[in-house]
């Protein structure tokens, strides 16, 4: 891509993130968490855009892959429970202050390949514990928050291992540009339309009030109970003060809260899962009364086990999401090895913590009340993909009648 064209793309991306994703309000500060120094060009563009729009203060918390790998390479083996609590404290304070929160990640999916799975699990658990207070705020949409994943060389290398580095990065950018609709004449307008449509679809499903969903596909036969008062969310999110924002760019999903005790059957993943520097591939899970009771993976078995053992309830579901197989991201025909993109190309589930806003009155409930209503509380929230063009989904109403929700991976009802 020509330098000038690339600058224009960055400007559009930044504009979209600040104005649609975060919907930064007049006088509101912005806190940015960046996990790669290579993300500097887009971060700088976002900082500019925020200040130009009148933002009184932008803070960036930087992190780098090299730091992470260096620790696994050289640090004392018994030091992986150390954590820089000031980092999470700073973010937490920002949320209390009402600042908008932006996470910019360009993870290398194979960052920790070959390192000791026990150390990786310890580091992941330590991180999960420390980030818990922030997650508690996120699951009630306490402030506008947004996650975006711009391409980085390490990620591009993992997606296109056979291409030279420059070409791989260009190819990944092309895919991200299309997935984020940055090639549209007016990406903000185009997203506005899509977010409205997702919201309408979510409202329809909430109105149906299904008691459970039944999924069938090769390797998958799963019943997912839905709690009384569950709310489907799609497109626009909203803070308690009524500020609309969009927490993921791109987003193509509608999602709700599964019942933590009413999930039964088997599920086969249809895409690899990139989780904190490890890849988990060709895996399946079996659920009994909400709990994973059996699991296996061709690759990354230890990483999968690590997720399931991250404290109580990590082996129960916290999210169930529907995405048609023909979603614009799915049509790119690329496995991104990055959950933000892959989850928006496929029906997916998340292990762990459920979102409070997916349940009527959920944001005001105590942990006990939320759990008693069917919601799940956990240190983790890990989405994984199991949708395909061969998947059927049926919705069961309270009286036992069923109706098709999806057929061969596509919506089976018109709005
Ligand atoms: Zn999701
Ligand atoms: Zn999720």
Coordinates of C-alpha atoms and ligand atoms in Angstrom, one line a residue:
X1 CA 0.0 0.0 0.0
X2 CA 1.2 3.5 -0.8
X3 CA 2.3 5.6 2.2
X4 CA -0.4 8.2 1.5
X5 CA -3.2 5.7 1.2
X6 CA -2.0 4.0 4.4
X7 CA -2.1 7.3 6.3
X8 CA -5.7 7.8 5.1
X9 CA -6.6 4.3 6.3
X10 CA -5.1 5.0 9.8
X11 CA -7.0 8.3 10.0
X12 CA -10.3 6.5 9.1
X13 CA -9.5 3.8 11.6
X14 CA -8.8 6.3 14.4
X15 CA -11.8 8.3 13.6
X16 CA -14.0 5.2 13.7
X17 CA -12.5 4.1 17.0
X18 CA -12.9 7.5 18.7
X19 CA -16.3 8.5 17.3
X20 CA -18.2 5.3 16.9
X21 CA -16.5 2.7 19.0
X22 CA -15.8 4.9 22.1
X23 CA -18.2 7.7 21.2
X24 CA -15.9 9.9 23.4
X25 CA -18.0 12.5 25.1
X26 CA -17.1 16.2 25.5
X27 CA -14.7 16.7 28.4
X28 CA -14.1 12.9 28.8
X29 CA -10.6 11.6 29.3
X30 CA -9.3 8.6 27.4
X31 CA -7.2 5.7 28.7
X32 CA -5.4 3.5 26.1
X33 CA -3.8 0.2 26.8
X34 CA -1.4 -0.9 23.9
X35 CA 0.2 -4.3 24.0
X36 CA 2.8 -3.7 21.2
X37 CA 5.2 -0.9 20.4
X38 CA 4.6 -1.7 16.8
X39 CA 1.1 -0.3 17.2
X40 CA 2.5 3.2 17.6
X41 CA 1.3 4.6 14.2
X42 CA -2.4 3.9 14.9
X43 CA -2.1 4.8 18.6
X44 CA -0.6 8.2 17.7
X45 CA -3.4 8.8 15.2
X46 CA -6.0 8.0 17.8
X47 CA -4.3 10.3 20.4
X48 CA -4.3 13.1 17.8
X49 CA -7.9 12.5 16.9
X50 CA -9.0 12.5 20.6
X51 CA -7.2 15.8 21.4
X52 CA -8.5 17.4 18.2
X53 CA -12.0 16.5 19.4
X54 CA -11.4 18.3 22.7
X55 CA -10.4 15.4 24.9
X56 CA -8.7 17.0 28.0
X57 CA -6.3 14.1 28.6
X58 CA -5.1 10.9 26.9
X59 CA -3.0 8.4 28.7
X60 CA -1.3 5.4 27.0
X61 CA -0.1 2.4 28.9
X62 CA 2.5 0.6 26.7
X63 CA 3.5 -3.0 26.8
X64 CA 5.6 -5.1 24.4
X65 CA 5.9 -8.7 23.3
X66 CA 9.6 -8.6 23.9
X67 CA 9.0 -7.9 27.6
X68 CA 6.8 -10.9 27.8
X69 CA 9.0 -13.3 25.9
X70 CA 12.1 -12.1 27.8
X71 CA 10.4 -12.9 31.1
X72 CA 9.7 -16.5 30.0
X73 CA 13.2 -16.8 28.6
X74 CA 15.2 -15.5 31.6
X75 CA 13.2 -14.6 34.7
X76 CA 13.4 -16.8 37.8
X77 CA 11.0 -19.8 37.5
X78 CA 9.4 -19.0 40.8
X79 CA 8.6 -15.4 40.0
X80 CA 5.6 -15.7 37.8
X81 CA 3.1 -14.7 40.5
X82 CA 4.7 -11.2 40.5
X83 CA 2.4 -8.6 39.0
X84 CA 2.8 -4.8 38.4
X85 CA -0.4 -3.9 40.3
X86 CA 0.0 -0.2 39.4
X87 CA -1.0 -1.0 35.9
X88 CA -4.4 -2.4 36.8
X89 CA -4.8 0.2 39.5
X90 CA -4.3 3.0 37.0
X91 CA -7.0 1.5 34.7
X92 CA -9.3 1.0 37.6
X93 CA -8.9 4.6 38.7
X94 CA -9.6 5.8 35.2
X95 CA -12.8 3.9 35.1
X96 CA -13.9 5.3 38.5
X97 CA -13.0 8.7 37.1
X98 CA -15.4 8.0 34.1
X99 CA -12.7 7.9 31.5
X100 CA -13.3 5.9 28.3
X101 CA -11.2 2.8 27.9
X102 CA -9.5 1.6 24.7
X103 CA -7.6 -1.7 24.4
X104 CA -5.4 -1.9 21.3
X105 CA -3.9 -5.4 20.8
X106 CA -2.0 -7.0 18.0
X107 CA -1.2 -10.3 19.6
X108 CA 1.4 -12.7 18.1
X109 CA -0.6 -16.0 18.4
X110 CA 2.5 -18.1 18.8
X111 CA 4.4 -15.7 21.1
X112 CA 4.9 -18.3 23.9
X113 CA 5.1 -21.4 21.8
X114 CA 7.6 -23.9 23.3
X115 CA 7.6 -22.3 26.8
X116 CA 6.7 -24.2 29.9
X117 CA 2.9 -24.6 30.0
X118 CA 2.8 -24.4 33.8
X119 CA 4.6 -21.0 33.8
X120 CA 2.2 -19.8 31.1
X121 CA -0.8 -21.0 33.2
X122 CA 0.6 -19.3 36.3
X123 CA 1.2 -16.0 34.5
X124 CA -2.4 -16.2 33.0
X125 CA -3.9 -16.9 36.3
X126 CA -2.0 -14.1 38.0
X127 CA -3.1 -11.7 35.2
X128 CA -6.8 -12.9 35.5
X129 CA -6.8 -12.3 39.3
X130 CA -5.4 -8.8 39.0
X131 CA -7.6 -7.8 36.1
X132 CA -10.8 -8.9 38.0
X133 CA -11.8 -5.5 39.4
X134 CA -11.6 -4.1 35.9
X135 CA -13.7 -7.0 34.4
X136 CA -16.3 -6.3 37.1
X137 CA -16.7 -2.8 35.6
X138 CA -16.6 -4.0 32.0
X139 CA -19.4 -6.5 32.5
X140 CA -21.8 -3.7 33.6
X141 CA -20.5 -1.3 30.8
X142 CA -19.6 1.2 33.6
X143 CA -17.8 3.4 31.0
X144 CA -17.5 3.2 27.2
X145 CA -14.9 0.6 26.3
X146 CA -13.5 -0.6 23.0
X147 CA -11.2 -3.3 21.8
X148 CA -9.5 -3.1 18.4
X149 CA -6.8 -5.3 16.9
X150 CA -4.7 -3.6 14.2
X151 CA -2.2 -5.8 12.3
X152 CA 1.4 -6.3 13.6
X153 CA 4.3 -8.2 12.0
X154 CA 4.3 -11.1 14.5
X155 CA 0.6 -11.7 14.0
X156 CA 0.9 -11.4 10.2
X157 CA 3.7 -14.0 10.2
X158 CA 1.5 -16.5 12.0
X159 CA -1.4 -16.0 9.6
X160 CA 0.7 -16.1 6.4
X161 CA 3.8 -18.2 7.4
X162 CA 4.8 -18.8 3.7
X163 CA 4.9 -15.1 2.7
X164 CA 7.7 -12.6 3.1
X165 CA 7.1 -10.4 6.2
X166 CA 6.2 -7.2 4.3
X167 CA 3.8 -9.1 2.1
X168 CA 2.2 -10.9 5.0
X169 CA 1.6 -7.6 6.8
X170 CA 0.1 -6.1 3.7
X171 CA -2.2 -9.0 3.3
X172 CA -3.4 -8.9 6.9
X173 CA -4.0 -5.1 6.6
X174 CA -6.1 -5.7 3.5
X175 CA -8.2 -8.2 5.4
X176 CA -8.6 -5.9 8.5
X177 CA -9.5 -2.9 6.2
X178 CA -12.3 -5.0 4.7
X179 CA -13.4 -6.5 8.0
X180 CA -13.5 -3.0 9.6
X181 CA -15.2 -1.5 6.5
X182 CA -12.4 1.1 6.2
X183 CA -12.6 0.7 2.5
X184 CA -16.2 2.1 2.5
X185 CA -16.6 5.8 1.4
X186 CA -18.0 6.6 4.9
X187 CA -17.0 3.9 7.4
X188 CA -18.8 5.6 10.3
X189 CA -22.1 5.7 8.4
X190 CA -21.7 2.1 7.2
X191 CA -21.1 0.9 10.8
X192 CA -24.0 2.9 12.0
X193 CA -26.3 1.0 9.7
X194 CA -24.8 -2.4 10.6
X195 CA -25.0 -1.7 14.4
X196 CA -28.6 -0.7 14.0
X197 CA -29.4 -3.9 12.1
X198 CA -27.6 -6.0 14.8
X199 CA -29.6 -4.3 17.5
X200 CA -32.8 -5.0 15.8
X201 CA -32.0 -8.7 15.4
X202 CA -31.0 -8.8 19.1
X203 CA -34.3 -7.2 20.1
X204 CA -36.3 -9.8 18.1
X205 CA -34.5 -12.7 19.9
X206 CA -35.0 -11.1 23.3
X207 CA -38.7 -10.9 22.5
X208 CA -38.8 -14.6 21.6
X209 CA -37.7 -15.4 25.1
X210 CA -36.3 -18.9 24.3
X211 CA -35.9 -21.3 27.1
X212 CA -33.0 -23.1 25.4
X213 CA -31.1 -23.3 22.1
X214 CA -30.2 -26.6 20.4
X215 CA -27.1 -26.7 18.2
X216 CA -26.4 -29.5 15.7
X217 CA -23.4 -29.8 13.3
X218 CA -20.7 -32.4 12.6
X219 CA -19.1 -33.0 16.1
X220 CA -21.6 -30.8 17.8
X221 CA -24.8 -31.7 19.6
X222 CA -25.4 -29.1 22.3
X223 CA -28.2 -27.8 24.3
X224 CA -27.8 -24.4 25.9
X225 CA -30.4 -23.3 28.4
X226 CA -31.1 -19.6 28.6
X227 CA -32.1 -18.0 32.0
X228 CA -35.4 -16.3 32.6
X229 CA -35.0 -12.6 31.7
X230 CA -32.0 -13.0 29.4
X231 CA -31.3 -10.1 27.0
X232 CA -29.7 -10.4 23.6
X233 CA -27.3 -7.6 22.8
X234 CA -26.0 -6.7 19.4
X235 CA -24.5 -3.7 17.7
X236 CA -24.8 -0.7 20.1
X237 CA -23.8 -1.0 23.7
X238 CA -24.9 1.5 26.3
X239 CA -23.5 2.8 29.6
X240 CA -25.7 3.2 32.7
X241 CA -25.8 6.9 31.8
X242 CA -27.2 6.1 28.4
X243 CA -24.1 6.8 26.2
X244 CA -24.2 4.6 23.2
X245 CA -20.9 3.0 22.1
X246 CA -19.6 -0.2 20.4
X247 CA -17.3 -2.3 22.4
X248 CA -15.8 -4.3 19.5
X249 CA -14.8 -3.1 16.1
X250 CA -15.5 -5.1 14.0
X251 CA -18.6 -6.7 15.5
X252 CA -21.1 -8.9 13.6
X253 CA -22.6 -10.9 16.6
X254 CA -25.7 -10.9 18.7
X255 CA -25.1 -12.6 22.1
X256 CA -26.7 -13.4 25.4
X257 CA -26.3 -15.1 28.7
X258 CA -26.4 -18.9 28.9
X259 CA -27.7 -20.6 32.0
X260 CA -24.6 -21.7 34.0
X261 CA -26.2 -25.0 35.0
X262 CA -28.2 -25.9 31.9
X263 CA -25.7 -26.7 29.2
X264 CA -25.5 -30.4 28.0
X265 CA -23.8 -32.2 25.1
X266 CA -20.7 -31.9 23.0
X267 CA -19.2 -29.1 21.0
X268 CA -16.4 -29.2 18.4
X269 CA -14.5 -26.1 17.7
X270 CA -14.2 -25.1 14.1
X271 CA -11.3 -22.6 14.3
X272 CA -8.1 -22.5 16.3
X273 CA -8.1 -20.5 19.5
X274 CA -5.3 -18.0 20.2
X275 CA -5.1 -17.6 23.9
X276 CA -2.3 -15.5 25.6
X277 CA 0.5 -16.6 23.3
X278 CA -0.6 -20.2 22.8
X279 CA -2.7 -21.8 20.0
X280 CA -5.3 -24.4 20.8
X281 CA -6.4 -26.4 17.8
X282 CA -8.9 -29.1 16.9
X283 CA -10.5 -29.2 20.2
X284 CA -13.8 -30.5 21.7
X285 CA -15.6 -30.1 25.0
X286 CA -18.4 -32.1 26.6
X287 CA -20.7 -30.5 29.1
X288 CA -22.9 -32.0 31.8
X289 CA -25.2 -29.7 33.7
X290 CA -23.3 -26.7 32.6
X291 CA -19.8 -27.9 33.5
X292 CA -17.1 -29.1 31.1
X293 CA -16.6 -32.8 32.1
X294 CA -14.3 -33.9 29.3
X295 CA -12.1 -32.1 26.8
X296 CA -9.4 -32.8 24.3
X297 CA -7.3 -30.9 21.8
X298 CA -5.0 -32.0 19.0
X299 CA -2.7 -29.1 19.9
X300 CA -2.5 -26.9 23.0
X301 CA -4.2 -29.3 25.4
X302 CA -2.3 -27.8 28.3
X303 CA -3.4 -24.3 27.4
X304 CA -7.0 -25.4 27.2
X305 CA -6.6 -27.2 30.6
X306 CA -5.1 -23.9 31.9
X307 CA -8.2 -22.0 30.9
X308 CA -10.5 -24.5 32.5
X309 CA -8.5 -24.5 35.7
X310 CA -8.4 -20.7 36.2
X311 CA -10.5 -20.7 39.3
X312 CA -14.1 -21.7 40.0
X313 CA -16.6 -21.7 37.1
X314 CA -14.0 -21.3 34.3
X315 CA -15.4 -24.6 32.9
X316 CA -18.9 -23.1 32.6
X317 CA -20.3 -20.8 29.9
X318 CA -20.7 -17.1 30.2
X319 CA -21.7 -16.1 26.7
X320 CA -23.6 -17.6 23.7
X321 CA -23.3 -15.7 20.4
X322 CA -24.9 -16.1 17.0
X323 CA -23.1 -15.0 13.8
X324 CA -24.3 -16.1 10.3
X325 CA -21.8 -18.1 8.4
X326 CA -22.1 -15.5 5.6
X327 CA -20.9 -12.7 7.9
X328 CA -18.7 -10.2 5.9
X329 CA -15.7 -11.4 8.0
X330 CA -16.5 -15.0 7.3
X331 CA -16.6 -14.2 3.5
X332 CA -13.0 -13.1 3.6
X333 CA -12.2 -16.8 4.0
X334 CA -9.3 -16.2 6.4
X335 CA -8.7 -17.7 9.8
X336 CA -7.3 -14.6 11.6
X337 CA -5.9 -16.5 14.7
X338 CA -7.3 -13.5 16.6
X339 CA -10.6 -13.8 18.5
X340 CA -11.9 -10.3 17.7
X341 CA -12.1 -11.2 14.0
X342 CA -12.7 -15.0 14.2
X343 CA -15.6 -14.7 16.7
X344 CA -17.3 -12.3 14.3
X345 CA -17.1 -14.9 11.5
X346 CA -18.7 -17.7 13.5
X347 CA -21.2 -18.8 16.1
X348 CA -19.3 -18.9 19.3
X349 CA -19.5 -19.5 23.0
X350 CA -17.4 -18.1 25.8
X351 CA -16.1 -20.0 28.8
X352 CA -16.2 -18.1 32.1
X353 CA -17.6 -14.8 33.2
X354 CA -21.0 -13.7 31.9
X355 CA -22.0 -10.1 31.1
X356 CA -24.4 -8.6 33.7
X357 CA -26.1 -6.5 31.0
X358 CA -27.3 -9.7 29.3
X359 CA -29.8 -10.3 32.2
X360 CA -32.7 -8.2 33.2
X361 CA -31.7 -6.3 36.4
X362 CA -28.3 -8.0 36.2
X363 CA -26.2 -4.9 36.6
X364 CA -27.7 -4.2 40.0
X365 CA -27.5 -7.8 41.3
X366 CA -24.9 -9.1 43.9
X367 CA -22.7 -11.9 42.7
X368 CA -24.9 -14.4 44.5
X369 CA -28.0 -13.1 43.0
X370 CA -26.5 -13.2 39.5
X371 CA -25.3 -16.8 39.9
X372 CA -28.7 -17.8 41.4
X373 CA -30.4 -16.4 38.3
X374 CA -28.2 -18.5 36.0
X375 CA -25.3 -16.1 35.4
X376 CA -21.7 -17.2 35.7
X377 CA -18.9 -15.5 37.5
X378 CA -15.3 -16.4 36.8
X379 CA -11.8 -15.0 36.4
X380 CA -11.8 -15.7 32.7
X381 CA -13.9 -14.9 29.7
X382 CA -12.6 -16.8 26.7
X383 CA -14.6 -16.9 23.4
X384 CA -14.2 -19.9 21.1
X385 CA -15.6 -20.6 17.7
X386 CA -17.8 -23.6 16.8
X387 CA -20.0 -22.3 13.9
X388 CA -20.0 -23.5 10.3
X389 CA -22.1 -23.6 7.2
X390 CA -23.3 -27.0 8.5
X391 CA -24.8 -25.8 11.7
X392 CA -28.5 -25.7 12.6
X393 CA -29.8 -23.9 15.6
X394 CA -33.3 -24.4 17.1
X395 CA -34.9 -22.2 19.7
X396 CA -37.2 -23.9 22.2
X397 CA -40.0 -21.9 23.7
X398 CA -41.2 -22.4 27.3
X399 CA -44.1 -24.6 26.2
X400 CA -41.7 -27.0 24.5
X401 CA -42.4 -25.9 20.9
X402 CA -39.3 -25.2 18.8
X403 CA -38.6 -23.0 15.8
X404 CA -35.6 -22.7 13.5
X405 CA -33.2 -20.0 14.4
X406 CA -30.4 -20.9 11.9
X407 CA -30.3 -23.4 9.1
X408 CA -27.0 -24.3 7.5
X409 CA -25.3 -21.5 9.4
X410 CA -27.7 -18.8 8.2
X411 CA -30.6 -16.9 9.9
X412 CA -33.8 -18.9 9.5
X413 CA -36.2 -16.0 10.2
X414 CA -36.8 -12.6 8.6
X415 CA -37.1 -9.4 10.5
Ligands
LIG1 ZN1 -18.9 -12.7 21.5
LIG2 ZN1 -17.0 -12.8 24.5

